[in-house]
XYZ file of C-alpha atoms in Angstrom:
608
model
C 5.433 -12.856 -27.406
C 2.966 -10.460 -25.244
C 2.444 -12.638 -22.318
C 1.275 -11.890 -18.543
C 5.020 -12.846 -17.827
C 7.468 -15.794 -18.550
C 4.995 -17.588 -15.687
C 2.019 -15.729 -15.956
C 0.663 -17.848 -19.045
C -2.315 -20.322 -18.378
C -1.719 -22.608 -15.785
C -2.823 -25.908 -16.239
C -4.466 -25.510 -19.255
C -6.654 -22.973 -18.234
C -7.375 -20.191 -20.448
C -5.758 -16.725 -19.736
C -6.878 -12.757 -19.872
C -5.484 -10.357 -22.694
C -4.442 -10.515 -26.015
C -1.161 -12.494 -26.680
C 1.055 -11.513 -29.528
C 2.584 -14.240 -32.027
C 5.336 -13.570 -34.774
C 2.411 -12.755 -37.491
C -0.829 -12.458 -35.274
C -2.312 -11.787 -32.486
C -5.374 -14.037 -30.167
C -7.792 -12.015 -28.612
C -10.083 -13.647 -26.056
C -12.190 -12.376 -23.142
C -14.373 -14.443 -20.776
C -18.548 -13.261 -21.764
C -20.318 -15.904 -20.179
C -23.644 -13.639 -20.192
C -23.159 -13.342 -23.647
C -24.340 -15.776 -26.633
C -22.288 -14.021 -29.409
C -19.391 -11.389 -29.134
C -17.657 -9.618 -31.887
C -14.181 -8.120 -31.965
C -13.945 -4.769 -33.536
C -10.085 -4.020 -34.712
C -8.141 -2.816 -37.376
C -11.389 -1.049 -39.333
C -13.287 -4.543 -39.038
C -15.691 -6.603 -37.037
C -15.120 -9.896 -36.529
C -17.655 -12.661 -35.337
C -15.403 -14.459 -32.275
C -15.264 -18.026 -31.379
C -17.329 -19.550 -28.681
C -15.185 -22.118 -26.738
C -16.275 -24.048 -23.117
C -16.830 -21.989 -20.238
C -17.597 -19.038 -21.709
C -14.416 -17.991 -23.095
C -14.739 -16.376 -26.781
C -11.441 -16.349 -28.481
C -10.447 -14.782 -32.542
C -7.054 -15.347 -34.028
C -6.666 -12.182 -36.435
C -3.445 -11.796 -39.041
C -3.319 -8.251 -39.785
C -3.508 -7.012 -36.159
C -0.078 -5.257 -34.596
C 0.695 -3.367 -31.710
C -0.644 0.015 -31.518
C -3.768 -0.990 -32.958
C -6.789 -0.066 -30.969
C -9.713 -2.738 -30.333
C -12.733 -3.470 -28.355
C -15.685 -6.086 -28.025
C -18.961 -5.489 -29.002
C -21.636 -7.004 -27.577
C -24.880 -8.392 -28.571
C -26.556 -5.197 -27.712
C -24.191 -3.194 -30.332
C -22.344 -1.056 -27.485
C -18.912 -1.868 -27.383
C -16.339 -2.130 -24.137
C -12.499 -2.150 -23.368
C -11.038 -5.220 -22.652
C -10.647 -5.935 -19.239
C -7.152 -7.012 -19.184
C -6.088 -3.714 -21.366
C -2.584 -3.070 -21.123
C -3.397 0.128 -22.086
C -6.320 2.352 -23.382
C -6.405 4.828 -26.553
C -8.257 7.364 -24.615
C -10.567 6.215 -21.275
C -12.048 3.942 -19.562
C -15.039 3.783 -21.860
C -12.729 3.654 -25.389
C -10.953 0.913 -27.123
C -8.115 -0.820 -25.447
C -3.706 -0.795 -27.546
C -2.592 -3.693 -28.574
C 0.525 -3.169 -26.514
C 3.851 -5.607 -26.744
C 6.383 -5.724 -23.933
C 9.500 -3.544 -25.594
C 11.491 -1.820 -22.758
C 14.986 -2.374 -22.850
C 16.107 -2.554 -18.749
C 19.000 -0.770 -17.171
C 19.169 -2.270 -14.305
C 18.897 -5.851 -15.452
C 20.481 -7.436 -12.849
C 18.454 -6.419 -10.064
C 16.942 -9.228 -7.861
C 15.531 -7.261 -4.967
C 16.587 -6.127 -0.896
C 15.549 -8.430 2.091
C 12.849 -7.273 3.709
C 14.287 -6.475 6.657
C 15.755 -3.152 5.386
C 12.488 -1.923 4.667
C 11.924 1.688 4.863
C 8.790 2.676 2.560
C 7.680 6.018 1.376
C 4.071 5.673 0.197
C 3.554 8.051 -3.150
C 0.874 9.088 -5.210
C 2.094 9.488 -8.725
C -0.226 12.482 -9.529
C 0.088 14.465 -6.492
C 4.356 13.628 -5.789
C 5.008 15.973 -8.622
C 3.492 19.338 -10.351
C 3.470 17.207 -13.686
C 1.516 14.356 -12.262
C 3.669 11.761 -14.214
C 5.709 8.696 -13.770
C 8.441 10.616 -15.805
C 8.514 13.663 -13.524
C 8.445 11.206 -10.003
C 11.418 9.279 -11.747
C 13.586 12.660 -11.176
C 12.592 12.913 -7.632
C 13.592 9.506 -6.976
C 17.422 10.106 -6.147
C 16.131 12.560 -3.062
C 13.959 9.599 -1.377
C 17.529 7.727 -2.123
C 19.641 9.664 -0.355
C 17.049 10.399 2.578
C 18.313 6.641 3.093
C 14.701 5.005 1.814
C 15.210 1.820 0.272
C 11.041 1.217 -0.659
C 8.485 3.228 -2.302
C 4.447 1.878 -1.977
C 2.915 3.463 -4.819
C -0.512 4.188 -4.735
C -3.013 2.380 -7.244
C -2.171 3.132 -11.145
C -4.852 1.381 -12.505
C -6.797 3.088 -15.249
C -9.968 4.454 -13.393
C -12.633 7.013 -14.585
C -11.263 10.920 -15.169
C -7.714 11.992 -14.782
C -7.620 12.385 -11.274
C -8.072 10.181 -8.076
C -6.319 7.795 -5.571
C -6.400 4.469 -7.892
C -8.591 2.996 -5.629
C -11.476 2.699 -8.063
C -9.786 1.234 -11.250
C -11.731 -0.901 -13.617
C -9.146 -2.063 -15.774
C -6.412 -3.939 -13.614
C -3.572 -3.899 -16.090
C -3.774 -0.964 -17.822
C -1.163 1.714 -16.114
C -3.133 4.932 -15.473
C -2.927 7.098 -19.197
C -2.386 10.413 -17.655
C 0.240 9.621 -15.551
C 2.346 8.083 -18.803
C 2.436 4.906 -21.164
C 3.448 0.980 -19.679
C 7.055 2.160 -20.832
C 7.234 5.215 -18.956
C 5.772 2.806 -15.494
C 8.750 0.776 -16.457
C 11.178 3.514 -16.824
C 10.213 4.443 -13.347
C 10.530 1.567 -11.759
C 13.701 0.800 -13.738
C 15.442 4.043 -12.279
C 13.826 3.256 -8.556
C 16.064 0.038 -8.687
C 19.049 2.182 -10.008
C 18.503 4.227 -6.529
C 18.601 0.837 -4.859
C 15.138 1.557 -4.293
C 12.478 -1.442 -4.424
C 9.092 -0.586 -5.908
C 5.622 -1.773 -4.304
C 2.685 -1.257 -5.983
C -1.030 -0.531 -4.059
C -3.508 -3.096 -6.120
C -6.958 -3.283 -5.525
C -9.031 -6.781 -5.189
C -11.909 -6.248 -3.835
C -13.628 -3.912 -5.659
C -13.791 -2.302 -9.441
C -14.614 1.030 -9.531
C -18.507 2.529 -9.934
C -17.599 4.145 -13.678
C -15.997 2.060 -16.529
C -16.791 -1.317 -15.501
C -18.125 -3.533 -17.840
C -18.488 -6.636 -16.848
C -21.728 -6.515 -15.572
C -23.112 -6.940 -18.727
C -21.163 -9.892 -20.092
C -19.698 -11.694 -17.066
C -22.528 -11.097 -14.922
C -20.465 -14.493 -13.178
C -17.741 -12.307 -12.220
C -20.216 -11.016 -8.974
C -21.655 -12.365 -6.409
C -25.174 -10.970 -5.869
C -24.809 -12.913 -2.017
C -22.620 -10.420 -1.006
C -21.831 -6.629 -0.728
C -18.761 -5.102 -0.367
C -18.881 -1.186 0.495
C -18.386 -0.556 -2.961
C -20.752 -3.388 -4.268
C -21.624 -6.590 -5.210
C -18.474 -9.013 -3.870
C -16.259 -10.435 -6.537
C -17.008 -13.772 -7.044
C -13.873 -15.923 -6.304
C -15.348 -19.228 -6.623
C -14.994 -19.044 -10.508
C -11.853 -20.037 -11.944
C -12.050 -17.322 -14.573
C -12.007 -14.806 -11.934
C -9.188 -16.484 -9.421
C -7.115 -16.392 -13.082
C -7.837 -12.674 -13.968
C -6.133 -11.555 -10.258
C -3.644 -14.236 -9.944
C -2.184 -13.531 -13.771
C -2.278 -9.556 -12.543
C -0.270 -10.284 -10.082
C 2.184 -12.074 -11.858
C 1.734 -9.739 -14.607
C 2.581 -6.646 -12.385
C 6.043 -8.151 -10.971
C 7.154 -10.363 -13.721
C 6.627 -7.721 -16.780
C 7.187 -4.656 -14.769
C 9.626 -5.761 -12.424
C 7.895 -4.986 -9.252
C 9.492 -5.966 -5.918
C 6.007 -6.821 -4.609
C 2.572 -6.044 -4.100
C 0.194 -4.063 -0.959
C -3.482 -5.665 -1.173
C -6.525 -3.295 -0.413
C -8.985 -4.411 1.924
C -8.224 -7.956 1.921
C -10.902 -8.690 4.155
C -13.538 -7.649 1.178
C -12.052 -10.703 -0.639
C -14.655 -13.627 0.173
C -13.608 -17.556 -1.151
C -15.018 -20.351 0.286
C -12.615 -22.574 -2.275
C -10.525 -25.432 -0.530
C -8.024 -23.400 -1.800
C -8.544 -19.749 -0.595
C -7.177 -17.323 -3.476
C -5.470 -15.269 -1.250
C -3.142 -18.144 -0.569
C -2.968 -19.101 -4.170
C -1.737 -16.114 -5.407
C 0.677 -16.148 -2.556
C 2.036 -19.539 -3.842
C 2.082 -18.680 -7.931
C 3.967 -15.727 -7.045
C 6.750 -17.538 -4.865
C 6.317 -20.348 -6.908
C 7.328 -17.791 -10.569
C 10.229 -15.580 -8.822
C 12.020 -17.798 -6.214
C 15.394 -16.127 -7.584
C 14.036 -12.774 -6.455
C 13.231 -11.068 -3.496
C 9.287 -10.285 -4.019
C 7.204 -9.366 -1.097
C 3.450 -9.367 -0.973
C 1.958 -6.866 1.720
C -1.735 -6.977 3.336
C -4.454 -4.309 4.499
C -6.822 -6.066 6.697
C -9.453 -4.951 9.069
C -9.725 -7.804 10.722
C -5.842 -8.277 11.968
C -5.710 -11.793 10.943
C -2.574 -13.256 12.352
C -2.624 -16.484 10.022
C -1.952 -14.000 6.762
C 1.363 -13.015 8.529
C 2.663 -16.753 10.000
C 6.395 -17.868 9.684
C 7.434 -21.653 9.076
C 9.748 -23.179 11.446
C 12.515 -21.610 9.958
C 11.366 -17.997 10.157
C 10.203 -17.678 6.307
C 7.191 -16.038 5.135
C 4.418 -18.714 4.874
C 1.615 -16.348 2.624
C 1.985 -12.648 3.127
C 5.076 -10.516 4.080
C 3.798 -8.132 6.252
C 0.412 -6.054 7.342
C -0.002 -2.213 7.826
C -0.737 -1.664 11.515
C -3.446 0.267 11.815
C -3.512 -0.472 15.658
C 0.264 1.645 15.698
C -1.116 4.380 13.968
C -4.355 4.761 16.302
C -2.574 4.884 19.499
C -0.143 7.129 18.287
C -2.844 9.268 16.992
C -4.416 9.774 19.901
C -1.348 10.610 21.555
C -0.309 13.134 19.338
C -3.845 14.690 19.251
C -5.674 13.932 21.712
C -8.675 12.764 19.160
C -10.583 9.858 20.349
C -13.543 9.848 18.013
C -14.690 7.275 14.931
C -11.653 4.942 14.601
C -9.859 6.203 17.349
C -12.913 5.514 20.082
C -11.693 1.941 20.943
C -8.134 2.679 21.573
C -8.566 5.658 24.031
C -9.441 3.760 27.118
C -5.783 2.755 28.307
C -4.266 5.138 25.996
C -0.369 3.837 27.365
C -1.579 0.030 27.684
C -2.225 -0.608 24.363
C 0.711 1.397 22.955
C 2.754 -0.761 24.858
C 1.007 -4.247 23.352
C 1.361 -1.882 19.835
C 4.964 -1.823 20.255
C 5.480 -5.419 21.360
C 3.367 -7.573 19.490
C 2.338 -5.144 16.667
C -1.506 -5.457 16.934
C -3.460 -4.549 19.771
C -6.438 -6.967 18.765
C -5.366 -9.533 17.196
C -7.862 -11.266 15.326
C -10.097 -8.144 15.578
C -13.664 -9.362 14.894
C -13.545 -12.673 15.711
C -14.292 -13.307 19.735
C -13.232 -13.984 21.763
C -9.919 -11.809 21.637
C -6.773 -14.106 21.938
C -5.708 -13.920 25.659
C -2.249 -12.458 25.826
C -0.252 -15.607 26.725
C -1.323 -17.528 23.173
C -0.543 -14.804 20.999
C 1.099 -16.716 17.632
C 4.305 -15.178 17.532
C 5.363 -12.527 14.537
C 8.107 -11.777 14.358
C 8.583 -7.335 14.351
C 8.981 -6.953 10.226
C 5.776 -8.340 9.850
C 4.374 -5.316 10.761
C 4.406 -2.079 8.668
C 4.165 1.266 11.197
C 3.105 4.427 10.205
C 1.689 8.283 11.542
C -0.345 8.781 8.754
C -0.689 7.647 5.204
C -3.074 8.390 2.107
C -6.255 6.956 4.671
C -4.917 9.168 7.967
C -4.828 11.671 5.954
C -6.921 12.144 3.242
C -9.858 10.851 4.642
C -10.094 13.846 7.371
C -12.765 16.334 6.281
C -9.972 19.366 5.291
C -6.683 16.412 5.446
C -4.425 18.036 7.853
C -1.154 16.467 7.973
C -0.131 15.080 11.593
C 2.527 18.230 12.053
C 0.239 20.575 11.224
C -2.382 19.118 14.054
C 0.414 18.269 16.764
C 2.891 20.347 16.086
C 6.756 19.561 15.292
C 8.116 18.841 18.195
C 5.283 15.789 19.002
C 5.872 14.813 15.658
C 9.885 14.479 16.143
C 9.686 12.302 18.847
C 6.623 9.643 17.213
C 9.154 10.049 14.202
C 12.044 8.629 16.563
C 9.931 5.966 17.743
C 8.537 4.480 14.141
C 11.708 4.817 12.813
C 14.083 3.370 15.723
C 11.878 0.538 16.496
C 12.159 -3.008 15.025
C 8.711 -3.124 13.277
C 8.972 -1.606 9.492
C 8.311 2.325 8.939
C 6.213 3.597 6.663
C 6.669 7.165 5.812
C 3.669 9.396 3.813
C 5.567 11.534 0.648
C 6.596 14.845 2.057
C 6.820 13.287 5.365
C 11.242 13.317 5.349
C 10.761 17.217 4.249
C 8.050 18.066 7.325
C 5.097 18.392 4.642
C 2.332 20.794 5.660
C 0.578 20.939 2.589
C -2.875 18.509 2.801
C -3.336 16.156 0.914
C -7.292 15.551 0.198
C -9.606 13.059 -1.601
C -9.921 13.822 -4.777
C -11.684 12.441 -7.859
C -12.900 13.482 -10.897
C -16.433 12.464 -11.203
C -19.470 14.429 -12.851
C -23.012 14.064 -12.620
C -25.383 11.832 -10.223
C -21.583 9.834 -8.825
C -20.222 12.348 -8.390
C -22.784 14.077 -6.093
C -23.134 10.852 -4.100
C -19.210 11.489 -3.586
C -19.314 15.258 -2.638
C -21.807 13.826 -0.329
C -20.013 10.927 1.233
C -17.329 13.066 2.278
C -18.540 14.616 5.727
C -19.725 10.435 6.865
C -15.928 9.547 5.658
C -14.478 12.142 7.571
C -16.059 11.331 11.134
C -13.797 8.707 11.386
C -10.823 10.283 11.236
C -11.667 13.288 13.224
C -14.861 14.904 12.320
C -15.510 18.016 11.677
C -13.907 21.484 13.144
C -16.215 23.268 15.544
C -17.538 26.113 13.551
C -17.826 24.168 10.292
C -20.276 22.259 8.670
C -20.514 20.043 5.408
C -20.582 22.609 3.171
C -16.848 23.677 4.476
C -15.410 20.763 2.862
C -13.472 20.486 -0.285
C -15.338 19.288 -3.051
C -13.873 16.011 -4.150
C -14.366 16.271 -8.066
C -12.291 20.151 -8.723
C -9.220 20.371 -10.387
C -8.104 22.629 -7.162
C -8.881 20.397 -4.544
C -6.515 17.510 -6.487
C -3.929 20.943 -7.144
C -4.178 21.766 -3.756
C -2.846 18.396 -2.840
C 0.243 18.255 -4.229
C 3.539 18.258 -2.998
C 4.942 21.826 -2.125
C 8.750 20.470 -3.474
C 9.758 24.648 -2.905
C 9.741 23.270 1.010
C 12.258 20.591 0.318
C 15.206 22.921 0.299
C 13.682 25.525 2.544
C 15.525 26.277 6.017
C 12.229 24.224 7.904
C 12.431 21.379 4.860
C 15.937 21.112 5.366
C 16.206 20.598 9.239
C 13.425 17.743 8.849
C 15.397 16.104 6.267
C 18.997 16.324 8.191
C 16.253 15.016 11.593
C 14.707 11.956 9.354
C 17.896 10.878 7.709
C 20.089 10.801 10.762
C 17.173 8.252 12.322
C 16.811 6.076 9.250
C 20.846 5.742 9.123
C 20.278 4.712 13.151
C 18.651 2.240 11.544
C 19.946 0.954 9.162
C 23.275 1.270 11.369
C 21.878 -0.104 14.239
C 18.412 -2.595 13.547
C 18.080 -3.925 10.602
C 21.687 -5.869 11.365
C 19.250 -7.144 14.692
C 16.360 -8.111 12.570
C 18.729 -10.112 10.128
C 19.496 -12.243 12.938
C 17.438 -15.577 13.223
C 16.910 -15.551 16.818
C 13.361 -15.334 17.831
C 12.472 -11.692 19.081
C 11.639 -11.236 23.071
C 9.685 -7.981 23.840
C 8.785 -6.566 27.217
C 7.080 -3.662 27.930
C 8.740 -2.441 31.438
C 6.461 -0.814 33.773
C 6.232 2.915 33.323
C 3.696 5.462 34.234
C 1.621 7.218 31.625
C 3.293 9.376 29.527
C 6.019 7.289 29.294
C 7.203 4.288 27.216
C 9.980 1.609 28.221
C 10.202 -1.419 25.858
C 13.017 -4.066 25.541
C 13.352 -6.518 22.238
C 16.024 -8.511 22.707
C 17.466 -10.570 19.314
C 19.530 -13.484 20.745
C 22.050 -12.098 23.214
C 21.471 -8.382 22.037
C 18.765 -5.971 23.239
C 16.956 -2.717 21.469
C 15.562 -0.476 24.368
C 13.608 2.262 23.639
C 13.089 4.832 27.007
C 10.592 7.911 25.973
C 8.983 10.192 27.857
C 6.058 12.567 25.726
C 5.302 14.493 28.524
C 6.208 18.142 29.554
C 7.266 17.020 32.936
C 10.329 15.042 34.168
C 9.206 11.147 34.230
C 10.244 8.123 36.015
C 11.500 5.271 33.876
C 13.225 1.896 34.061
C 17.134 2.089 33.280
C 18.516 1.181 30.689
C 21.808 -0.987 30.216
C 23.030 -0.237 26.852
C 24.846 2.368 25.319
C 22.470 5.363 23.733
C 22.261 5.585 19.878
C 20.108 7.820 19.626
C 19.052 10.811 22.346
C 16.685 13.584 21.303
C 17.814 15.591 23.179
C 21.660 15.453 22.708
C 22.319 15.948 26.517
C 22.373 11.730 27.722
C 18.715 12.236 29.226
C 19.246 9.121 31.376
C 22.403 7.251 32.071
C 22.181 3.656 32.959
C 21.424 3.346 36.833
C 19.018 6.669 36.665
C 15.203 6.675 36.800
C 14.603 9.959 35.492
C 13.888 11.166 31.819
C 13.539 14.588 30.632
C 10.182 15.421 29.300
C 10.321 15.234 26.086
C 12.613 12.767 25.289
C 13.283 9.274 23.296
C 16.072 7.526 24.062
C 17.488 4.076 21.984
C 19.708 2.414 22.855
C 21.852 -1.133 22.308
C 24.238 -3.261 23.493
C 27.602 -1.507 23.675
C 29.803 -4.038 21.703
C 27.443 -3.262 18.799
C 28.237 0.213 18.783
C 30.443 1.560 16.171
């Protein structure tokens, strides 16, 4: 039976997306509301469809069998993929498979990690490997293992327009990408990721469909809100229980069939629903509600630093939404590393050390960003530190600079060794970019592969996109910049594996691995614990950073100084874990650190 998964079917007697696959048939329906007739072309034939309430046009067809290719025609003649493809013959624009759910798992038994032993690598399928395929990233998977990762975020695989991008413009939600491999070989992946002990994320995107390959303009004009823009749009229009049905059944579709360990929503604050019942929250509830036996976590990108999405109950569980990537981390770090203080950086350069403190105590800086007034620092809501996802840089940082220089190749290694220290060491969860545990100096770019009138108003949206993350070079001017749509600009992004095993590659990865065993040696055992976390930010002068988080009757303390001059600090009383520099910078009683240095360290009975 070819269902979303075992509770991805209808609920409540609504009507779901995608064909569904019986012992001698299969039931194609699609939601046309725009549409007074539509016709399902399969199997050499075209078939008038059924017109049920709500729009909803449904055919029951005997001969049909998986492989098959099919599409709807409209009343116009022209005929378009299904929307919930599980998989397309060629692209976008072709027929959609008939696929069935055949893929025999390995790892059976696997249920998931806690949350607390987070440590992500983001990847992008196409650009982790020279062959660009899930199979290929499947072999790599056993190095990210023993670096001592135990998450990968992969970026969006849903099929978009060309063979090359990010993901983030895919028009058909739950069809894996079909030149990165088949559903079997995204299975096969994930199935050896949980043989690593790895859990699997996947990047799915919301808010938007992409500008090529998207249909349903012209038979679901419903789907849209013509109220409200988006950047890339008209809004999706969640008020329509079609709609709500179409994400919520992807979601469950996504973990339940392919065995996800959770989902990272785009843009969340694109998603607009003034239902009593927002759909964020819904699809937060069907998916705890459908795998309460696993460990499934559902991650956030919001703009607006919404504290609600990330609230606890009184016992310390996740209410909606797992956790949030901190931009507000990344910026101050940024800036510190670079000195840039343009475009996104602007509003975090005025006291630089102030708000890496709040950053490193309370995970945002502004909470609530976009909503006045700003929360006054005594009635923060309390989140606890694994609610927050830390990074340098990721796809954005990165790729979105106008010739995407990685953060080592703009601060330099030694900078980079001691923000490593810090992300990694500290309670909140790091999130590492691929290449990153290797000291990765190739860039990674945008890229797409877009022709014609799109994909000149790409090219040309480039040099805007960049002046957020850092502008232009002096010297160089728009017509400097890679152009989005060659094959060379996506070649020149991928990963340069020869580095891995180089003399440079392999002091990074003996660096990154000793931290994230500190970790997993020394925190994640703290955030397990079920005492509420205390964090203080000690006084310290610029340059330097001296921040207690104290789980129950144990404390974390973190003494750095990223200066080139000796620095005054507050003591610590604990016993170092970790020291930078190898040489006890400060001993407990001293005020002075080396410049240079990051210091953790714990309470001495919890050293081994």
């Amino acid at each position: 039976m070819h269902q979303v998964s075992k509770a991805g079917s209808a609920a409540q007697g609504q009507k779901s997306w995608g064909p569904k696959i019986g012992a001698n048939c299969v039931d194609f329906r699609i939601w046309a509301p725009g549409q007074k007739e539509m016709t399902l072309r399969s199997s050499g034939k075209d078939r008038l469809m059924n017109r049920s309430a709500g729009g909803w046009f449904e055919l029951t067809v005997a001969e049909a069998k998986v492989g098959d290719a099919y599409a709807f025609v409209l009343e116009d003649g022209s005929a378009v993929p299904d929307p919930a493809s599980r998989a397309q013959a060629g692209d976008v624009h072709g027929p959609s498979l008939i696929v069935e759910p055949s893929y025999q798992w390995v790892n059976d038994a696997w249920k998931g990690r806690p949350w607390e032993e987070a440590v992500i690598s983001e990847i992008h399928i196409g650009a982790f490997t020279g062959e660009g395929t899930f199979k290929a990233a499947a072999e790599k998977l056993g190095h990210l293992a023993e670096m001592g990762y135990t998450a990968i975020e992969v970026m969006p695989v849903a099929q978009f327009s060309g063979t090359r991008g990010w993901g983030y413009d895919g028009v058909l939600h739950y069809a894996p990408h079909s030149a990165y491999g088949t559903p079997d070989d995204f299975k096969a992946f994930i199935d050896a990721a949980h043989g690593h002990g790895l859990m699997v994320l996947l990047d799915v995107v919301y808010n938007h469909f992409g500008p090529d390959g998207n249909y349903l303009h012209g038979y679901a004009p419903e789907f849209f809100r013509f109220d409200r823009n988006t950047p890339w749009g008209a809004a999706i229009d969640f008020g329509q229980e079609p709609v709500r049905r179409y994400f919520v059944e992807n979601a469950l579709y996504w973990i339940g069939e392919f065995r996800l360990d959770g989902l990272r929503l785009d843009a969340v604050e694109q998603i607009c629903d003034t239902s009593k019942q927002h759909i964020l929250e819904q699809l937060s509830a069907e998916v705890g509600n459908a795998f309460a036996d696993r460990a499934v976590h559902l991650i956030v990108e919001d703009q607006r630093n919404l504290v609600s999405l990330l609230e606890r109950d009184g016992g310390g569980r996740v209410k909606t939404f797992t956790a949030e990537w901190n931009d507000d981390f990344h910026h101050v770090a940024h800036i510190i590393a670079t000195g840039e203080t343009d475009g996104h950086y602007r509003p975090f350069a005025s006291d630089l050390w102030e708000k890496t403190k709040l950053a490193m105590q309370h995970g945002f800086v502004f909470p609530d960003r976009g909503n006045p007034p700003e929360v006054p620092k005594d009635e923060r809501v309390y989140l606890p530190p694994q609610a927050f996802i830390n990074f340098l840089q990721n796809h954005d940082q990165v790729g979105n600079r106008a010739f995407g220089e990685r953060l080592v190749s703009l601060a330099g290694p030694d900078m980079v060794e001691m923000l490593a220290a810090i992300l990694i060491l500290s309670p909140q969860v790091p999130f590492l970019f691929m290449g990153d545990e290797y000291g990765e100096t190739q860039p990674f770019h945008f890229f797409s592969d877009y022709a014609g009138e799109l994909g000149e108003i790409v090219r040309k949206g480039r040099a805007a996109e960049a002046e957020g993350f850092g502008g232009l070079k002096e010297g160089k001017t728009p017509d400097d910049l890679p152009d989005p749509n060659t094959v060379s600009t996506f070649a020149n992004s991928k990963l340069q594996w020869q580095r891995f095993d180089s003399d440079e590659g392999t002091r990074w990865k003996t660096y990154v691995r000793e931290l994230i065993g500190l970790r997993h040696s020394y925190v994640v055992p703290l955030l397990k614990k079920p005492e509420r976390v205390a964090s203080t930010a000690l006084e310290s002068v610029d340059g330097a950073l001296a921040i207690d988080w104290t789980f129950g009757t144990s404390t974390l303390e973190l003494r750095a100084n990223l200066t080139d001059t000796q620095l005054a600090v507050p003591a610590f009383d604990g016993a170092a874990i970790f020291d930078r520099l190898g040489r006890n910078a400060v001993q407990p009683g001293d005020g002075k650190l080396a410049a240079r240095s990051v210091v953790f360290a714990i309470d001495p009975r919890l050293v081994n």
